[in-house]
mmCIF file of C-alpha atoms in Angstrom:
data_model
loop_
_atom_site.group_PDB
_atom_site.id
_atom_site.type_symbol
_atom_site.label_atom_id
_atom_site.label_comp_id
_atom_site.label_asym_id
_atom_site.label_seq_id
_atom_site.Cartn_x
_atom_site.Cartn_y
_atom_site.Cartn_z
ATOM 1 C CA MET A 162 0.000 0.000 0.000
ATOM 2 C CA LEU A 163 2.856 2.356 0.813
ATOM 3 C CA THR A 164 4.416 1.682 -2.571
ATOM 4 C CA ASN A 165 1.174 2.482 -4.393
ATOM 5 C CA ALA A 166 0.698 5.713 -2.438
ATOM 6 C CA TRP A 167 4.259 6.787 -3.203
ATOM 7 C CA LEU A 168 3.883 5.943 -6.900
ATOM 8 C CA ASP A 169 0.562 7.825 -7.059
ATOM 9 C CA GLU A 170 2.261 10.906 -5.639
ATOM 10 C CA ARG A 171 5.042 10.649 -8.250
ATOM 11 C CA ARG A 172 2.452 10.496 -11.038
ATOM 12 C CA ARG A 173 0.761 13.773 -10.138
ATOM 13 C CA PRO A 174 0.672 16.085 -13.185
ATOM 14 C CA TRP A 175 2.276 19.104 -11.539
ATOM 15 C CA ARG A 176 5.385 17.018 -10.894
ATOM 16 C CA ARG A 177 5.775 16.328 -14.628
ATOM 17 C CA GLU A 178 5.000 19.742 -16.070
ATOM 18 C CA ARG A 179 7.862 22.154 -16.520
ATOM 19 C CA SER A 180 7.365 25.692 -17.776
ATOM 20 C CA THR A 181 9.883 27.090 -20.240
ATOM 21 C CA ASP A 182 10.519 30.408 -21.907
ATOM 22 C CA ASP A 183 10.983 28.855 -25.350
ATOM 23 C CA VAL A 184 8.470 26.983 -27.465
ATOM 24 C CA PRO A 185 9.895 23.627 -28.668
ATOM 25 C CA ASP A 186 10.786 23.313 -32.344
ATOM 26 C CA ARG A 187 8.700 21.132 -34.644
ATOM 27 C CA ALA A 188 11.724 18.886 -35.222
ATOM 28 C CA GLU A 189 11.773 18.111 -31.522
ATOM 29 C CA ALA A 190 8.129 17.046 -31.730
ATOM 30 C CA GLU A 191 8.988 14.538 -34.470
ATOM 31 C CA HIS A 192 11.840 13.221 -32.361
ATOM 32 C CA SER A 193 9.497 12.921 -29.379
ATOM 33 C CA ALA A 194 7.293 10.536 -31.394
ATOM 34 C CA GLU A 195 10.282 8.193 -31.696
ATOM 35 C CA LEU A 196 10.963 8.544 -27.981
ATOM 36 C CA LEU A 197 7.319 7.765 -27.242
ATOM 37 C CA ALA A 198 7.553 4.576 -29.302
ATOM 38 C CA ASP A 199 10.712 3.594 -27.396
ATOM 39 C CA ARG A 200 8.966 4.325 -24.101
ATOM 40 C CA GLU A 201 5.961 2.204 -25.042
ATOM 41 C CA HIS A 202 8.276 -0.626 -26.064
ATOM 42 C CA LEU A 203 10.173 -0.365 -22.781
ATOM 43 C CA LEU A 204 6.902 -0.449 -20.835
ATOM 44 C CA ASP A 205 5.941 -3.584 -22.732
ATOM 45 C CA LEU A 206 9.266 -5.183 -21.823
ATOM 46 C CA LEU A 207 8.837 -4.136 -18.185
ATOM 47 C CA SER A 208 5.418 -5.764 -18.076
ATOM 48 C CA GLN A 209 7.105 -9.091 -18.831
ATOM 49 C CA LEU A 210 9.223 -8.959 -15.661
ATOM 50 C CA PRO A 211 8.112 -10.526 -12.368
ATOM 51 C CA PRO A 212 6.382 -7.962 -10.084
ATOM 52 C CA ARG A 213 9.205 -7.465 -7.568
ATOM 53 C CA ARG A 214 11.901 -7.103 -10.240
ATOM 54 C CA ARG A 215 9.694 -4.655 -12.125
ATOM 55 C CA ALA A 216 9.105 -2.622 -8.947
ATOM 56 C CA VAL A 217 12.840 -2.485 -8.208
ATOM 57 C CA ILE A 218 13.727 -1.473 -11.784
ATOM 58 C CA VAL A 219 11.042 1.226 -11.894
ATOM 59 C CA LEU A 220 11.933 2.705 -8.520
ATOM 60 C CA ARG A 221 15.713 2.562 -9.070
ATOM 61 C CA PHE A 222 15.977 3.718 -12.659
ATOM 62 C CA TRP A 223 12.686 5.358 -13.636
ATOM 63 C CA CYS A 224 12.040 7.193 -10.349
ATOM 64 C CA ASP A 225 15.786 7.540 -9.683
ATOM 65 C CA LEU A 226 15.707 6.315 -6.071
ATOM 66 C CA SER A 227 18.825 5.136 -4.292
ATOM 67 C CA VAL A 228 19.280 1.516 -3.257
ATOM 68 C CA GLU A 229 18.426 2.448 0.333
ATOM 69 C CA GLU A 230 15.297 4.403 -0.645
ATOM 70 C CA THR A 231 14.102 1.567 -2.872
ATOM 71 C CA ALA A 232 14.663 -0.945 -0.072
ATOM 72 C CA ARG A 233 12.687 1.224 2.343
ATOM 73 C CA VAL A 234 9.763 1.718 -0.078
ATOM 74 C CA LEU A 235 9.526 -1.994 -0.894
ATOM 75 C CA ASP A 236 10.365 -3.130 2.665
ATOM 76 C CA ILE A 237 13.215 -5.389 1.498
ATOM 77 C CA SER A 238 16.960 -5.473 2.188
ATOM 78 C CA THR A 239 19.452 -3.446 0.178
ATOM 79 C CA GLY A 240 21.065 -6.670 -0.986
ATOM 80 C CA THR A 241 17.740 -7.822 -2.411
ATOM 81 C CA VAL A 242 17.373 -4.495 -4.227
ATOM 82 C CA LYS A 243 20.822 -4.892 -5.776
ATOM 83 C CA SER A 244 20.281 -8.503 -6.848
ATOM 84 C CA GLN A 245 16.777 -7.854 -8.190
ATOM 85 C CA ALA A 246 18.037 -4.795 -10.097
ATOM 86 C CA ALA A 247 20.895 -6.782 -11.647
ATOM 87 C CA ARG A 248 18.624 -9.669 -12.599
ATOM 88 C CA GLY A 249 15.937 -7.313 -13.873
ATOM 89 C CA LEU A 250 18.367 -5.413 -16.099
ATOM 90 C CA GLU A 251 19.751 -8.702 -17.404
ATOM 91 C CA SER A 252 16.210 -9.884 -18.189
ATOM 92 C CA LEU A 253 15.391 -6.600 -19.949
ATOM 93 C CA ARG A 254 18.544 -6.870 -22.075
ATOM 94 C CA LEU A 255 17.649 -10.409 -23.034
ATOM 95 C CA LEU A 256 14.034 -9.495 -23.822
ATOM 96 C CA ALA A 257 15.185 -6.495 -25.890
ATOM 97 C CA THR A 258 17.512 -8.648 -27.998
ATOM 98 C CA LEU A 259 14.845 -11.322 -28.503
ATOM 99 C CA ASP A 260 12.119 -8.822 -29.409
ATOM 100 C CA PRO A 261 12.074 -8.099 -33.179
ATOM 101 C CA ALA A 262 10.759 -4.542 -32.624
ATOM 102 C CA GLY A 263 13.799 -3.719 -30.467
ATOM 103 C CA ILE A 264 14.621 -0.477 -28.765
ATOM 104 C CA ARG A 265 16.655 1.755 -31.075
ATOM 105 C CA ALA A 266 19.517 2.175 -28.614
ATOM 106 C CA GLY A 267 19.453 -1.484 -27.637
ATOM 107 C CA ASN A 268 19.594 -3.184 -31.017
ATOM 108 C CA GLY A 269 22.688 -1.552 -32.516
ATOM 109 C CA GLU A 270 20.906 0.646 -35.084
ATOM 110 C CA ASP A 271 21.898 4.278 -35.436
ATOM 111 C CA ALA A 272 19.221 6.865 -34.836
#
């Protein structure tokens, strides 16, 4: 329950929105479509991981929490966070190489 509450707080819109003085160029919008496709592909790969590995990967690398913070949120030891993160990243690499769609950066193609 604590994990869900924390994740809900991170998803709040005002945490994502950033005001800027400059309007983005149209070329950046085209590039963002490619990034969106990569993000959707990554989310698909994440959905194939076991729940605890997925939670560790998301908290460590998506939400940028430290090992200690991740351990506290998930109520597990720091060693478990480290091993689950290593195994999760290994699984994601394997899934990305097996998936024909592939993530641009992960399959050796130049952007």
